[in-house]
XYZ file of C-alpha atoms in Angstrom:
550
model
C -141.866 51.880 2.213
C -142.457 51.592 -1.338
C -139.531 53.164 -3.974
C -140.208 54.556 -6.794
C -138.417 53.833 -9.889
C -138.394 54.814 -13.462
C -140.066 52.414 -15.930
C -137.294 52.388 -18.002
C -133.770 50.278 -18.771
C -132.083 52.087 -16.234
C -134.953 52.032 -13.717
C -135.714 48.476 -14.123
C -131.826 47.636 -13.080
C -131.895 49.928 -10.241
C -135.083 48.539 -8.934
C -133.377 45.041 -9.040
C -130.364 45.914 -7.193
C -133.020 47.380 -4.871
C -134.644 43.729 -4.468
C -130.886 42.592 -4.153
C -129.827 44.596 -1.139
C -133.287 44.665 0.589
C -134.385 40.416 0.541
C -131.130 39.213 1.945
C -132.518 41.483 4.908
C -135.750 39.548 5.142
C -133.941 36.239 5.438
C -134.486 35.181 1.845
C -131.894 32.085 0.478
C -129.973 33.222 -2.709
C -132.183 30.904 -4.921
C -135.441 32.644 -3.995
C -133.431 35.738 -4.425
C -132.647 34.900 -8.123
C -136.343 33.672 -9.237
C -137.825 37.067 -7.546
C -135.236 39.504 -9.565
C -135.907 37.021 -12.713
C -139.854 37.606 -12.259
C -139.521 40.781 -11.463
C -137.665 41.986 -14.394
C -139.612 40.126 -17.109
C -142.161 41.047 -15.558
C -141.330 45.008 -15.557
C -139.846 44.478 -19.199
C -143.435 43.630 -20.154
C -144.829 46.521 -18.338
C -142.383 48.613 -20.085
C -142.963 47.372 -23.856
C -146.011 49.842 -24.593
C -145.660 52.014 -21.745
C -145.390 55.953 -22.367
C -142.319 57.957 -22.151
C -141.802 59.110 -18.350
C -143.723 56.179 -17.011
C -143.063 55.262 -13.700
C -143.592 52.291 -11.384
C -143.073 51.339 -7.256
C -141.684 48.718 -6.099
C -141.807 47.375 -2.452
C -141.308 43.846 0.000
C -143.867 42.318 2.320
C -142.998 40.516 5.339
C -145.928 38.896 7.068
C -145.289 35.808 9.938
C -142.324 34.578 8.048
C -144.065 34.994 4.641
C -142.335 37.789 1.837
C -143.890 39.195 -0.954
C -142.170 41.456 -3.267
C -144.852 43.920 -4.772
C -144.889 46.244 -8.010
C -147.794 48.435 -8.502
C -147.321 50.507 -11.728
C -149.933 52.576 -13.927
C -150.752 52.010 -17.894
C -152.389 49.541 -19.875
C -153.227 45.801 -18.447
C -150.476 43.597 -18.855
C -151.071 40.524 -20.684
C -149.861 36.950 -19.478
C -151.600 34.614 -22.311
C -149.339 34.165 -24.683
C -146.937 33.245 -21.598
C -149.581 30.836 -20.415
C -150.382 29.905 -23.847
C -147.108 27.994 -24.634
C -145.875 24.528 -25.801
C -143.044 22.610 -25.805
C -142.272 23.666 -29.694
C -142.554 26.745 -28.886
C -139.534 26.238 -26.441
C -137.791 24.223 -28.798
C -138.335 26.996 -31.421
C -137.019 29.434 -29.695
C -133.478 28.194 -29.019
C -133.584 26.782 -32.956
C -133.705 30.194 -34.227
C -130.942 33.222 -33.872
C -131.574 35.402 -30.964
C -134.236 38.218 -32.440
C -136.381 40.214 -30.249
C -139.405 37.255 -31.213
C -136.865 34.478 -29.735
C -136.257 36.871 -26.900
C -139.852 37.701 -26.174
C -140.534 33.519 -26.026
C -137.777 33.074 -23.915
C -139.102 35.449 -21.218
C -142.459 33.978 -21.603
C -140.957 30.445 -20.944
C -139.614 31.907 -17.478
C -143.289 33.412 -16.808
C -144.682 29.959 -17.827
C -142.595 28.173 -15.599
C -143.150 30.031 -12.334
C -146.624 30.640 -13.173
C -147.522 29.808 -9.596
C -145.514 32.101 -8.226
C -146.812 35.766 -9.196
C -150.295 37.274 -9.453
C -151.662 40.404 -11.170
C -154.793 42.218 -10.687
C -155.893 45.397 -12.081
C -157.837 48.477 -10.327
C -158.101 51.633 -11.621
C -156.202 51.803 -14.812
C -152.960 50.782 -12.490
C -151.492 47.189 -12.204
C -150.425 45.236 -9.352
C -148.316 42.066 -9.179
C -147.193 40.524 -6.404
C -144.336 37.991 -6.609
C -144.299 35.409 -3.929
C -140.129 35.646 -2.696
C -140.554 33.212 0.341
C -143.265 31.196 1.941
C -143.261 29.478 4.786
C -144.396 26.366 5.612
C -145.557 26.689 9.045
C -147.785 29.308 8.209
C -150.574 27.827 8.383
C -149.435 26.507 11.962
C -148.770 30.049 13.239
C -152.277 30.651 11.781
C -153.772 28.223 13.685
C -152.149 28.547 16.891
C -153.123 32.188 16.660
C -156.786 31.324 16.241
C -156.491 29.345 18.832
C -155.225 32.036 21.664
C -157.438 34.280 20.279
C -160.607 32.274 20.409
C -159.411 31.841 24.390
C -159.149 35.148 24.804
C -162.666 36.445 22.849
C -164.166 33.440 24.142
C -163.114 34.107 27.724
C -164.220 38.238 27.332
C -167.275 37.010 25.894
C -168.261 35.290 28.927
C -167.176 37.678 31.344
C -168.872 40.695 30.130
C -171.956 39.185 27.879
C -175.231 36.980 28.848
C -175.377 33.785 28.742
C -178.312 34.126 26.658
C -176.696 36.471 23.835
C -173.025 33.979 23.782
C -175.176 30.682 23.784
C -177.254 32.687 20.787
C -173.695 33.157 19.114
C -172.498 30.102 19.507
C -175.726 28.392 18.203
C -176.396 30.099 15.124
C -173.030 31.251 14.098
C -170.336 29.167 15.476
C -171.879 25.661 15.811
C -173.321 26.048 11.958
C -170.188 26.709 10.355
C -168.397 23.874 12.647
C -171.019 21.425 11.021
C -170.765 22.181 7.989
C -166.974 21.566 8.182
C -167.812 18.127 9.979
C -170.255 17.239 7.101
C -167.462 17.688 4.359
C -164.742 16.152 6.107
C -167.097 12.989 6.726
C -168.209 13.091 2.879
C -164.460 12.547 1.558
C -163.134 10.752 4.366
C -164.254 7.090 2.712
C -163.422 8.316 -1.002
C -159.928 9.460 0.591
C -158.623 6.460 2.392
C -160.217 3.868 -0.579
C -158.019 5.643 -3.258
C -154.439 6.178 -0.800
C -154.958 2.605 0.037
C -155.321 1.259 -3.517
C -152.163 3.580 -5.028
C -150.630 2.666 -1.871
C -150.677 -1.044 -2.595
C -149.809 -0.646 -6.198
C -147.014 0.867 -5.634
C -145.632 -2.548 -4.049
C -145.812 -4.466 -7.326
C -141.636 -4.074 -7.672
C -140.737 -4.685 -3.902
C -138.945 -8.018 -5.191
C -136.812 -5.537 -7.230
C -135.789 -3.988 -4.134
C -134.331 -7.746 -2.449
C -133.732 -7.617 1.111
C -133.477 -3.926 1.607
C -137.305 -3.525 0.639
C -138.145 -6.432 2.702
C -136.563 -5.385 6.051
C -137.569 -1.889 5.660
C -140.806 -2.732 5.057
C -141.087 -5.458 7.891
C -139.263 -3.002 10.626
C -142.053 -0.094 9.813
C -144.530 -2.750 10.455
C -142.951 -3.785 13.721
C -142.183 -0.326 14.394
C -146.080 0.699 13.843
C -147.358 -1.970 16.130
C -144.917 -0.669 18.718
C -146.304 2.481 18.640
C -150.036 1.563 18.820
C -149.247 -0.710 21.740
C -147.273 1.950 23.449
C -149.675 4.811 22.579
C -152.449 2.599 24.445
C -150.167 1.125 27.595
C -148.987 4.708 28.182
C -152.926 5.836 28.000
C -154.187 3.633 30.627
C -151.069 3.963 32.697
C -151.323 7.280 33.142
C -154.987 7.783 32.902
C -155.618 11.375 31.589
C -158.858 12.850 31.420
C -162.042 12.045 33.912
C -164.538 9.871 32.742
C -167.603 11.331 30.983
C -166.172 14.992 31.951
C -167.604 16.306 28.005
C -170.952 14.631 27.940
C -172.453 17.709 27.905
C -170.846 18.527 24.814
C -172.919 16.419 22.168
C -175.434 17.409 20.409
C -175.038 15.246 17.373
C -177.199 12.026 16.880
C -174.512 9.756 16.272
C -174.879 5.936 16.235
C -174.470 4.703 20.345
C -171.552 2.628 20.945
C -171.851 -0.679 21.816
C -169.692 -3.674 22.715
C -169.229 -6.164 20.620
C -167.399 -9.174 20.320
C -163.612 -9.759 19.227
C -165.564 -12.433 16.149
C -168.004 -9.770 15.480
C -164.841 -7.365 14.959
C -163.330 -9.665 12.425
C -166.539 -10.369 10.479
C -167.504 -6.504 9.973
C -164.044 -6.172 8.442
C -165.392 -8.341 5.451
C -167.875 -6.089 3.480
C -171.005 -8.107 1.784
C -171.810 -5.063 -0.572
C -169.480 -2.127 -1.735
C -171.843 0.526 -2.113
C -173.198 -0.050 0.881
C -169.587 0.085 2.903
C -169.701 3.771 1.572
C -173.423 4.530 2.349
C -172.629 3.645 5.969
C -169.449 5.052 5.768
C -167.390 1.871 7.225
C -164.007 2.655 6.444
C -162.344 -0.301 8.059
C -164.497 -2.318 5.369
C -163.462 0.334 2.734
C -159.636 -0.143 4.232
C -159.732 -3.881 3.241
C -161.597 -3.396 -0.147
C -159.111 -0.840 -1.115
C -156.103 -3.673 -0.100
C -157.540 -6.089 -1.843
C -157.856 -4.179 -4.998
C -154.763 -2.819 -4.856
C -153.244 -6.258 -4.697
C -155.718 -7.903 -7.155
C -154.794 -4.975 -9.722
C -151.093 -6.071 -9.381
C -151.862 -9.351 -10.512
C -153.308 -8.261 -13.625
C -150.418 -7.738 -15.727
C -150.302 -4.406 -18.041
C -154.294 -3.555 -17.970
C -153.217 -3.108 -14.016
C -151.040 0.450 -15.014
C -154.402 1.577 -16.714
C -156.258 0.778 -13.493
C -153.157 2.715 -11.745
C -153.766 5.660 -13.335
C -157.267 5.921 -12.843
C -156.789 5.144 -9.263
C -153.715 8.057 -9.287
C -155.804 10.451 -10.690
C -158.863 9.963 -7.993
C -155.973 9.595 -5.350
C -154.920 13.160 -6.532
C -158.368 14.619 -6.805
C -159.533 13.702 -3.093
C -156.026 15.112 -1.780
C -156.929 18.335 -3.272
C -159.966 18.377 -2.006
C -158.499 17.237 1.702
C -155.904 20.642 0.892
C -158.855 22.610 0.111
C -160.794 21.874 3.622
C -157.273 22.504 5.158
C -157.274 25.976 4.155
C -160.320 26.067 6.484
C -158.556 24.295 9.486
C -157.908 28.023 11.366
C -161.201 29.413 10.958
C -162.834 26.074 12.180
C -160.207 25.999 14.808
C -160.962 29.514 16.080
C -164.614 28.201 16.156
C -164.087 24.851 17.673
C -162.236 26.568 20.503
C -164.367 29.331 20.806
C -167.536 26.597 21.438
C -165.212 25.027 23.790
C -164.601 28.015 25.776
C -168.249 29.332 25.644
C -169.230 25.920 26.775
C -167.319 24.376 28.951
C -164.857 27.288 30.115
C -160.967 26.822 30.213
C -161.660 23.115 31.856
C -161.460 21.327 28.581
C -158.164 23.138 27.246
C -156.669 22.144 30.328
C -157.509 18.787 30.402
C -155.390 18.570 27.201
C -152.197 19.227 28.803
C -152.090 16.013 30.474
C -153.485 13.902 27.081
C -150.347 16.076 25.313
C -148.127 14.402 28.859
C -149.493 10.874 27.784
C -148.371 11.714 23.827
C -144.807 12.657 25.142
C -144.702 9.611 27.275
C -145.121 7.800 24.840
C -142.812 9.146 22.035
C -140.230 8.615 24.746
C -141.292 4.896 24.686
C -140.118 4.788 20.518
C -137.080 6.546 21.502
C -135.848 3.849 23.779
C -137.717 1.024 21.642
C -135.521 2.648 18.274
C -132.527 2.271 21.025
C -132.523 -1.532 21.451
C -133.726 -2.239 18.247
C -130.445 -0.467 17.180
C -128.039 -2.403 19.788
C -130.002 -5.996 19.089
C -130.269 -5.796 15.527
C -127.531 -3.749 14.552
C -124.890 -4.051 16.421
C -123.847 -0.474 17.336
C -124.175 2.127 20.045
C -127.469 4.293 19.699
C -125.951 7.371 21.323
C -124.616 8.382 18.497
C -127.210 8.516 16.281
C -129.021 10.177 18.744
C -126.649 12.786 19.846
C -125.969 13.721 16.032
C -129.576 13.518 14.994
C -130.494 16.504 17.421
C -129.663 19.720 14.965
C -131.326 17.814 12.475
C -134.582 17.193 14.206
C -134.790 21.078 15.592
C -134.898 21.182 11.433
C -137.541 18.604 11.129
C -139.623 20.206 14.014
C -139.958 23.503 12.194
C -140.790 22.120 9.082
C -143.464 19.915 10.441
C -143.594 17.167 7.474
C -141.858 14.085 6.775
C -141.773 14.544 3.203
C -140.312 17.976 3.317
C -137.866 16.749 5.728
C -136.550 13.933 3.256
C -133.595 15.630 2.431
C -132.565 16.610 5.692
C -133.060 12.798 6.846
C -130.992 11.878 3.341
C -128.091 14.378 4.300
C -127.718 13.354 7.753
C -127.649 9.200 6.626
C -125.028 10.167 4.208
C -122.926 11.790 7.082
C -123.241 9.324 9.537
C -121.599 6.127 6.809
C -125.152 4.860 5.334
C -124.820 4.041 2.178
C -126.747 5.699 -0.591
C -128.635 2.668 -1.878
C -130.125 2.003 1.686
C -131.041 5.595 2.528
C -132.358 6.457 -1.046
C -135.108 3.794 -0.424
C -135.769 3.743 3.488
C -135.871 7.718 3.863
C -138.764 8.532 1.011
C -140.520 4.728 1.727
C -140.989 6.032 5.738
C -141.935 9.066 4.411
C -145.133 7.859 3.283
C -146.170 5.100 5.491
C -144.092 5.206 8.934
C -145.949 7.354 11.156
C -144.898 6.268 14.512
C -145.813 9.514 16.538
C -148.816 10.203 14.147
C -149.792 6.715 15.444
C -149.107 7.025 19.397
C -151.270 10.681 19.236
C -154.151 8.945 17.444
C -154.216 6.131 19.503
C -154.030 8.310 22.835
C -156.314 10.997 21.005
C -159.411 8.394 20.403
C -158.560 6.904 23.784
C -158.825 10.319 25.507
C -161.832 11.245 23.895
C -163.732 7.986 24.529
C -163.270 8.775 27.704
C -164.316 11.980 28.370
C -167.288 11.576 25.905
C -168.494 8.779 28.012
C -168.062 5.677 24.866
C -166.903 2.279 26.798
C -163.873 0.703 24.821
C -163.205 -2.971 25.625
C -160.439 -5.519 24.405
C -162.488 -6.068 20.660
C -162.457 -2.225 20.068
C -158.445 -2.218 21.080
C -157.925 -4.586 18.656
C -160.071 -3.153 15.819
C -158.511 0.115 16.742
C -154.793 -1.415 16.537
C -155.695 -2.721 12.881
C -157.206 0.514 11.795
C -154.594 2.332 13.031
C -151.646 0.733 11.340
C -153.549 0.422 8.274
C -154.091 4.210 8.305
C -150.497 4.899 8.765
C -149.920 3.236 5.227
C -153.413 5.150 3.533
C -153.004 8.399 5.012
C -152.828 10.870 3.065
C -149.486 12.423 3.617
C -150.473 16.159 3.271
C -151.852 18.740 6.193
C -154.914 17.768 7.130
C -154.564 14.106 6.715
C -154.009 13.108 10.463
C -157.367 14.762 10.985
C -158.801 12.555 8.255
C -157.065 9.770 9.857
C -158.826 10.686 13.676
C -162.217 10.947 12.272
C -161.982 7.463 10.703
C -161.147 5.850 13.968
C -163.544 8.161 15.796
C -166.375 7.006 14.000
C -165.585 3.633 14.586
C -164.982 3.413 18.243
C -168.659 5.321 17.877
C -167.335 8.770 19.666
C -169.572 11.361 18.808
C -168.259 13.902 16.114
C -168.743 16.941 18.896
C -165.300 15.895 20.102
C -163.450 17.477 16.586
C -162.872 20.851 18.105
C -160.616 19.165 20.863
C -159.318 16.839 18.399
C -158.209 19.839 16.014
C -156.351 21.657 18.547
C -154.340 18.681 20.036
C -153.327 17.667 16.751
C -152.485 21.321 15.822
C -150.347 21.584 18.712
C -148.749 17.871 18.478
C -148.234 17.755 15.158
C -144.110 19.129 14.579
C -143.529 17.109 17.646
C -145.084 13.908 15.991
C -143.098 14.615 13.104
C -139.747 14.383 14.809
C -140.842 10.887 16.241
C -141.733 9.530 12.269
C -138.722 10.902 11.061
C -136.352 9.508 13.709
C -138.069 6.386 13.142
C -137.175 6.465 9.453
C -133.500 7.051 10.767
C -132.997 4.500 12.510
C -134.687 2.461 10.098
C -131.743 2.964 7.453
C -129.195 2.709 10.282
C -130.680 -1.160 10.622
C -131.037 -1.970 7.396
C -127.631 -0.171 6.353
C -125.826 -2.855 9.180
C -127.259 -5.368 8.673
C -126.773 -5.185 4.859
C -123.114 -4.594 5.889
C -123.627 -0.937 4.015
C -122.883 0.936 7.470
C -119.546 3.071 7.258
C -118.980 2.413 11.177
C -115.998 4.704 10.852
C -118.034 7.790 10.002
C -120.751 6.194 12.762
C -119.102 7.038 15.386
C -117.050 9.903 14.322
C -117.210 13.167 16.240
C -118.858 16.378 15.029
């Protein structure tokens, strides 16, 4: 319920001891606490400079799936953020220079305005203002979205075909659903080249100093390799062991006119990786050839000396600009989602949901492969007991597995190498290096993912598409973009090139919905036990705090 204050002194301080009893209840850390009272009262300060005697304002706090906003609403004239926006660095500077006058004052509120720009809005409507002050966002929100959408679409999807026609569903799910699930499709294949060309090139410039790094960089470097071919091997043995899916079971599904599949020769494999003509890799879209062109620049553009950093921060800057536009389309991931399953349902029933559950067995079979693989490669290599890495890695994966992201889990990883006797300069470099291009699980669900839907959309895969999918694979797990969305990016690169018709997205988008925090655990413990070789090896390994007891 909202409380009203006075829009004075007096009322601003008793509106902020409000916000101080109230967030703690809403689960809100101390530090987003302290920013929301700080925004809060320059904000209301501001409201109050030209505000008329008696003035009042409300104040309330949002709490929506793990997201808080804390809201003012307060009537009188528009409040004005631009000379907040407006300022520079001298102006900062200024500011402390001078004595402490209301004009110093007012410029050091506006720096604190300035600096959490992002984190307040304020619209107007009817002569009365509104800001909202984002306290606490979550970062599975978008997950929760998602997984919403997705029980929802079963459940209008299912109602749908119960109680409607065939006739007016299939009308829905032509000219409504399938439309808008195209249109997604056609902008996810339009920056899907751009995307992996620029990752790969910053990617490979950013190896220019490994030599500074001395052994460290180079065993890190060569177990992720190992680590990633592990995982592409496993991801495929653990397919055809266990088999899911039944052959050609979602043939009915495509309606797209995508390029047949056909079998071609393990030489032929290695030729097309060559391009002959760069434009015409992106007219046709043939990422593995824009994979290599972007490795070779990158490398070339090391060689070049100094003109390479200008190169570097070209290539940055497009890096950047396709990410954002990957972050964009992301947004979109629950409505498309909602559609996807929706078609599914309308189409095919609850068969093709189902059939997941055993391709999301085959993914957990398989992470339990890198588990045990991480095991011996511990014991062999460095010399100590696994267990209890494992056994004190647990609390700190339930972590991982709610934040869903490797490089938001960084610090956890960091903290729990420090505790366990790695030394800092091993963990400093291994943790935020596997960040970005160890993505063991990511790897085992896209190579079971592609697998599974060759399968069931009726596209023969033989030995030269195993190996040109291996090669993709742990090239992508360097060039992937490393922000949500970017696994999906990944999929459609090596869907496209084991020719599996784009109609299989929808079931691609919900298994990697629903995989994705588990994935995460398996990249992170992989960057783990990464630093726990390196750090023995290196002789950096405090086995005394190793094997100590929580």
């Amino acid at each position: 319920m909202p409380k009203r204050f006075e829009l004075s002194e007096k009322g601003i301080m008793e509106a902020l001891e409000f916000l101080g009893a109230e967030l703690p209840r809403k689960k809100v850390s101390e530090k987003d606490i302290i920013k929301t009272r700080l925004l809060a009262e320059e904000c209301l300060f501001k409201l109050a400079k030209d505000a008329a005697e008696g003035t009042t304002f409300e104040i309330w706090i949002c709490s929506v799936l793990g997201n808080v906003t804390t809201k003012i609403k307060c009537k009188g004239k528009e409040i004005d953020f631009s000379d907040a926006l407006a300022l520079s660095g001298n102006d900062f500077k200024n500011a402390f220079d001078e004595e402490m006058d209301d004009s110093a004052i007012e410029t050091i509120q506006n720096m604190l305005l300035k600096g959490f720009a992002d984190k307040f809005k304020i619209s107007r409507k009817k002569n009365m203002n509104y800001i909202d002050i984002i306290t606490k966002k979550d970062p599975q929100m978008t997950l929760y979205i998602t997984l919403s959408a997705i029980v929802l679409a079963v459940i209008i999807g299912l109602f749908m075909r119960l109680c409607l026609s065939e006739t007016i569903y299939n009308g829905f799910c032509n000219n409504v659903l399938q439309p808008l699930k195209t249109i997604y499709m056609n902008l996810l294949s339009m920056i899907v080249g751009p995307v992996v060309f620029f990752s790969m090139i910053t990617c490979m410039m950013q190896f220019s100093d490994m030599r500074s790094f001395g052994r460290i960089g180079g065993k890190t470097m060569g177990i992720y390799t190992f680590t990633s071919a592990i995982a592409a091997i496993a991801g495929i043995g653990i397919f055809y062991l266990i088999q899911p899916g039944t052959e050609g079971s979602f043939v009915s599904m495509i309606t797209s006119q995508d390029t047949p599949n056909t079998t071609i020769s393990f030489l032929d494999t290695i030729i097309d990786i060559f391009p002959s003509n760069i434009v015409g890799s992106f007219y046709e879209n043939n990422v593995l050839q824009i994979l290599l062109m972007g490795l070779f620049m990158g490398v070339a553009a090391n060689l070049i000396g100094e003109k390479g950093k200008v190169l570097q921060n070209f290539f940055e800057a497009m890096n950047d600009m396709f990410l954002e536009m990957v972050l964009l389309l992301a947004k979109l991931i629950p409505l498309i989602t909602f559609c996807s399953v929706m078609i599914l349902i309308l189409t095919t029933g609850t068969d093709a949901l189902i059939s997941l559950l055993a391709l999301i067995g085959t993914l957990l079979a398989g992470l339990v492969v890198m588990v045990f693989t991480y095991s011996i490669m511990i014991v062999l290599t460095a010399k100590v007991s696994p267990f209890p890495f494992l056994k004190r890695y647990i609390p700190t994966a339930l972590n991982v597995f709610s934040l869903s992201s490797s490089s938001a889990s960084m610090p956890l990883n960091m903290d729990f190498c420090k505790n366990i006797g790695i030394s800092q300069r091993v963990y400093s470099f291994t943790i935020p290096f596997g960040a970005t291009i160890n993505m063991d699980g990511a790897m085992i669900a896209l190579m079971t993912g592609v697998l599974f839907m060759a399968k069931t959309f009726g596209v023969t895969i033989d030995t030269s598409h195993i190996i040109m999918l291996i090669v993709s694979g742990m090239l992508l797990s360097m060039a992937s973009p490393g922000v949500p969305g970017g696994s999906l990016v990944a999929c459609t690169v090596l869907l496209k090139q084991m020719g599996v018709p784009m109609d299989c997205l929808p079931l691609v988008m919900v298994y990697l919905t629903v995989t994705d925090m588990i994935c995460t655990v398996s990249n992170t413990t992989g960057d783990v036990a990464a630093s726990v070789i390196v750090a023995s090896t290196e002789k950096l390994l405090d086995k005394n705090k190793y094997y100590q007891k929580n």
